[in-house]
GROMACS .gro file of C-alpha atoms in nm:
model
  180
    1MET     CA    1  10.007  11.618  10.867
    2ILE     CA    2   9.976  11.299  10.675
    3ILE     CA    3  10.242  11.443  10.405
    4LEU     CA    4  10.467  11.506  10.696
    5VAL     CA    5  10.454  11.145  10.836
    6ILE     CA    6  10.500  11.007  10.485
    7ARG     CA    7  10.797  11.228  10.433
    8LYS     CA    8  10.955  11.096  10.761
    9PHE     CA    9  10.906  10.757  10.659
   10GLY     CA   10  11.027  10.819  10.326
   11SER     CA   11  11.349  10.970  10.484
   12LEU     CA   12  11.376  10.650  10.702
   13LEU     CA   13  11.381  10.432  10.409
   14ARG     CA   14  11.600  10.667  10.208
   15GLY     CA   15  11.903  10.626  10.422
   16LYS     CA   16  11.920  10.909  10.664
   17ALA     CA   17  11.901  10.683  10.982
   18THR     CA   18  12.162  10.458  11.071
   19PRO     CA   19  12.092  10.102  11.175
   20PHE     CA   20  12.197  10.177  11.537
   21GLN     CA   21  11.943  10.468  11.538
   22ILE     CA   22  11.668  10.245  11.419
   23TYR     CA   23  11.744   9.961  11.660
   24SER     CA   24  11.784  10.203  11.954
   25ALA     CA   25  11.468  10.370  11.864
   26CYS     CA   26  11.279  10.030  11.845
   27LEU     CA   27  11.424   9.930  12.195
   28ILE     CA   28  11.341  10.232  12.363
   29GLY     CA   29  10.997  10.296  12.190
   30SER     CA   30  10.917   9.922  12.290
   31ILE     CA   31  11.018   9.968  12.647
   32VAL     CA   32  10.839  10.295  12.704
   33GLY     CA   33  10.533  10.174  12.524
   34PHE     CA   34  10.526   9.871  12.756
   35LEU     CA   35  10.566  10.063  13.085
   36PRO     CA   36  10.277  10.112  13.314
   37ASN     CA   37  10.126  10.469  13.392
   38LYS     CA   38  10.364  10.778  13.453
   39THR     CA   39  10.273  10.807  13.800
   40GLN     CA   40  10.382  10.448  13.887
   41CYS     CA   41  10.732  10.479  13.726
   42LEU     CA   42  10.819  10.837  13.635
   43GLY     CA   43  11.173  10.795  13.678
   44LEU     CA   44  11.182  10.526  13.406
   45TYR     CA   45  11.009  10.782  13.157
   46ILE     CA   46  11.271  11.047  13.227
   47LEU     CA   47  11.557  10.808  13.199
   48PHE     CA   48  11.446  10.665  12.862
   49PHE     CA   49  11.363  11.013  12.746
   50GLY     CA   50  11.736  11.105  12.815
   51ILE     CA   51  11.859  10.801  12.670
   52VAL     CA   52  11.667  10.887  12.336
   53LEU     CA   53  11.843  11.228  12.334
   54ILE     CA   54  12.187  11.097  12.423
   55LEU     CA   55  12.179  10.790  12.159
   56ASN     CA   56  12.026  11.018  11.890
   57ALA     CA   57  11.779  10.762  11.845
   58ASN     CA   58  11.517  10.801  11.531
   59LEU     CA   59  11.249  11.013  11.706
   60PHE     CA   60  10.986  10.897  11.435
   61ILE     CA   61  11.027  10.536  11.504
   62THR     CA   62  11.019  10.601  11.881
   63ALA     CA   63  10.704  10.815  11.858
   64PHE     CA   64  10.522  10.568  11.627
   65SER     CA   65  10.618  10.252  11.826
   66ILE     CA   66  10.511  10.375  12.163
   67PRO     CA   67  10.137  10.417  12.106
   68VAL     CA   68  10.114  10.094  11.900
   69LEU     CA   69  10.315   9.883  12.168
   70LYS     CA   70  10.108  10.052  12.451
   71LEU     CA   71   9.798   9.890  12.312
   72LEU     CA   72   9.964   9.554  12.307
   73SER     CA   73  10.085   9.608  12.656
   74TYR     CA   74   9.721   9.639  12.776
   75LEU     CA   75   9.664   9.294  12.644
   76LEU     CA   76   9.968   9.151  12.814
   77VAL     CA   77   9.921   9.309  13.162
   78PRO     CA   78   9.835   8.988  13.325
   79ALA     CA   79  10.158   8.796  13.181
   80CYS     CA   80  10.369   9.111  13.287
   81VAL     CA   81  10.231   9.094  13.636
   82GLN     CA   82  10.310   8.710  13.655
   83VAL     CA   83  10.676   8.764  13.508
   84GLY     CA   84  10.741   9.049  13.753
   85PHE     CA   85  10.597   8.835  14.050
   86THR     CA   86  10.833   8.551  13.943
   87VAL     CA   87  11.142   8.792  13.898
   88LEU     CA   88  11.092   8.978  14.239
   89ASN     CA   89  11.019   8.670  14.431
   90GLY     CA   90  11.286   8.442  14.260
   91PRO     CA   91  11.678   8.457  14.288
   92VAL     CA   92  11.702   8.764  14.069
   93GLY     CA   93  11.482   8.958  14.311
   94ASP     CA   94  11.753   8.953  14.584
   95TRP     CA   95  11.964   9.199  14.334
   96ILE     CA   96  11.647   9.419  14.264
   97LYS     CA   97  11.520   9.445  14.613
   98PRO     CA   98  11.809   9.675  14.743
   99LEU     CA   99  11.751   9.919  14.441
  100ILE     CA  100  11.393   9.976  14.527
  101ASN     CA  101  11.456  10.252  14.813
  102MET     CA  102  11.767  10.387  14.668
  103PRO     CA  103  11.758  10.749  14.591
  104PHE     CA  104  11.654  10.847  14.214
  105ILE     CA  105  11.601  10.456  14.152
  106ALA     CA  106  11.301  10.467  14.393
  107TRP     CA  107  11.097  10.669  14.130
  108PHE     CA  108  11.146  10.371  13.874
  109GLY     CA  109  10.863  10.199  14.049
  110LEU     CA  110  11.058   9.857  14.064
  111GLU     CA  111  10.855   9.763  14.374
  112TYR     CA  112  10.547   9.688  14.147
  113TYR     CA  113  10.533   9.345  13.966
  114VAL     CA  114  10.390   9.501  13.663
  115THR     CA  115  10.684   9.744  13.610
  116ILE     CA  116  10.944   9.475  13.617
  117GLY     CA  117  10.738   9.260  13.370
  118CYS     CA  118  10.670   9.539  13.141
  119LEU     CA  119  11.046   9.628  13.139
  120LEU     CA  120  11.130   9.256  13.033
  121PHE     CA  121  10.858   9.228  12.777
  122GLY     CA  122  10.934   9.570  12.629
  123PHE     CA  123  11.308   9.478  12.598
  124LEU     CA  124  11.208   9.152  12.427
  125PHE     CA  125  10.972   9.305  12.192
  126GLY     CA  126  11.223   9.603  12.135
  127ILE     CA  127  11.493   9.354  12.029
  128ALA     CA  128  11.247   9.163  11.794
  129LEU     CA  129  11.100   9.483  11.633
  130GLY     CA  130  11.448   9.633  11.605
  131SER     CA  131  11.604   9.351  11.433
  132THR     CA  132  11.324   9.314  11.202
  133LEU     CA  133  11.294   9.684  11.109
  134VAL     CA  134  11.680   9.704  11.054
  135PHE     CA  135  11.677   9.397  10.828
  136LEU     CA  136  11.370   9.543  10.615
  137VAL     CA  137  11.524   9.896  10.584
  138ASN     CA  138  11.879   9.757  10.477
  139LYS     CA  139  11.693   9.522  10.229
  140PHE     CA  140  11.511   9.791  10.096
  141ARG     CA  141  11.808  10.032  10.058
  142LYS     CA  142  12.013   9.771   9.889
  143THR     CA  143  11.742   9.698   9.638
  144MET     CA  144  11.685  10.058   9.557
  145MET     CA  145  12.067  10.130   9.513
  146VAL     CA  146  12.081   9.833   9.263
  147LEU     CA  147  11.775  10.000   9.072
  148GLU     CA  148  11.896  10.345   9.074
  149ASN     CA  149  12.237  10.225   8.934
  150ASP     CA  150  12.151   9.943   8.686
  151SER     CA  151  11.783   9.954   8.589
  152GLU     CA  152  11.714  10.155   8.258
  153LYS     CA  153  11.308  10.123   8.335
  154TYR     CA  154  11.372  10.287   8.671
  155GLN     CA  155  11.583  10.566   8.512
  156LYS     CA  156  11.305  10.620   8.261
  157TRP     CA  157  11.046  10.639   8.520
  158MET     CA  158  11.216  10.873   8.722
  159ALA     CA  159  11.279  11.113   8.421
  160LYS     CA  160  10.894  11.180   8.413
  161LYS     CA  161  10.794  11.510   8.530
  162TRP     CA  162  10.488  11.387   8.723
  163VAL     CA  163  10.703  11.119   8.907
  164LYS     CA  164  10.953  11.378   9.003
  165ILE     CA  165  10.671  11.598   9.152
  166LEU     CA  166  10.542  11.291   9.333
  167VAL     CA  167  10.884  11.221   9.471
  168PHE     CA  168  10.948  11.580   9.583
  169ILE     CA  169  10.592  11.577   9.766
  170PHE     CA  170  10.638  11.241   9.942
  171LEU     CA  171  11.013  11.213   9.986
  172GLY     CA  172  11.130  11.565   9.987
  173LYS     CA  173  11.374  11.782   9.798
  174ASP     CA  174  11.701  11.577   9.851
  175LYS     CA  175  11.575  11.263   9.689
  176GLY     CA  176  11.716  11.321   9.326
  177LYS     CA  177  12.054  11.470   9.439
  178LYS     CA  178  12.212  11.146   9.599
  179LEU     CA  179  12.192  10.769   9.578
  180THR     CA  180  12.022  10.574   9.823
   0.00000   0.00000   0.00000
């Protein structure tokens, strides 16, 4: 199980996931992670699950970010309720209130202050997490590409048999056949 997670992380760093897939996975994972319980806003869970499939977002990042941000959301529930109260009772609330009882959208739980606040917090955290992760992955990929092409020490290191075995175990069989 741990090897599978390490391999998925290795394939993410190696270059199989595009920046759009990483960013969309962070955004959707963050929003779903911040959402309240499923009985309160089942429609939003169904909607975001469909969006993950349509956008071909990275499932590893989505699955990893949801529980981590769910823990953070528990700490921010009072702030989410306050933000939701402000939004629903402010000038933007006039746009949201007609949506509350519309067919299918009524399942989104938009009448609850916590749902509106969690959507906003999840969106903001998703933008921050996505931007950071895309930046770090791109930087890692560029550094590895320079090492693979220009470094003699790296070439000698990768020629060792035990290093090849570890690369196969942790990164998979495709690592030696293509450049990062």
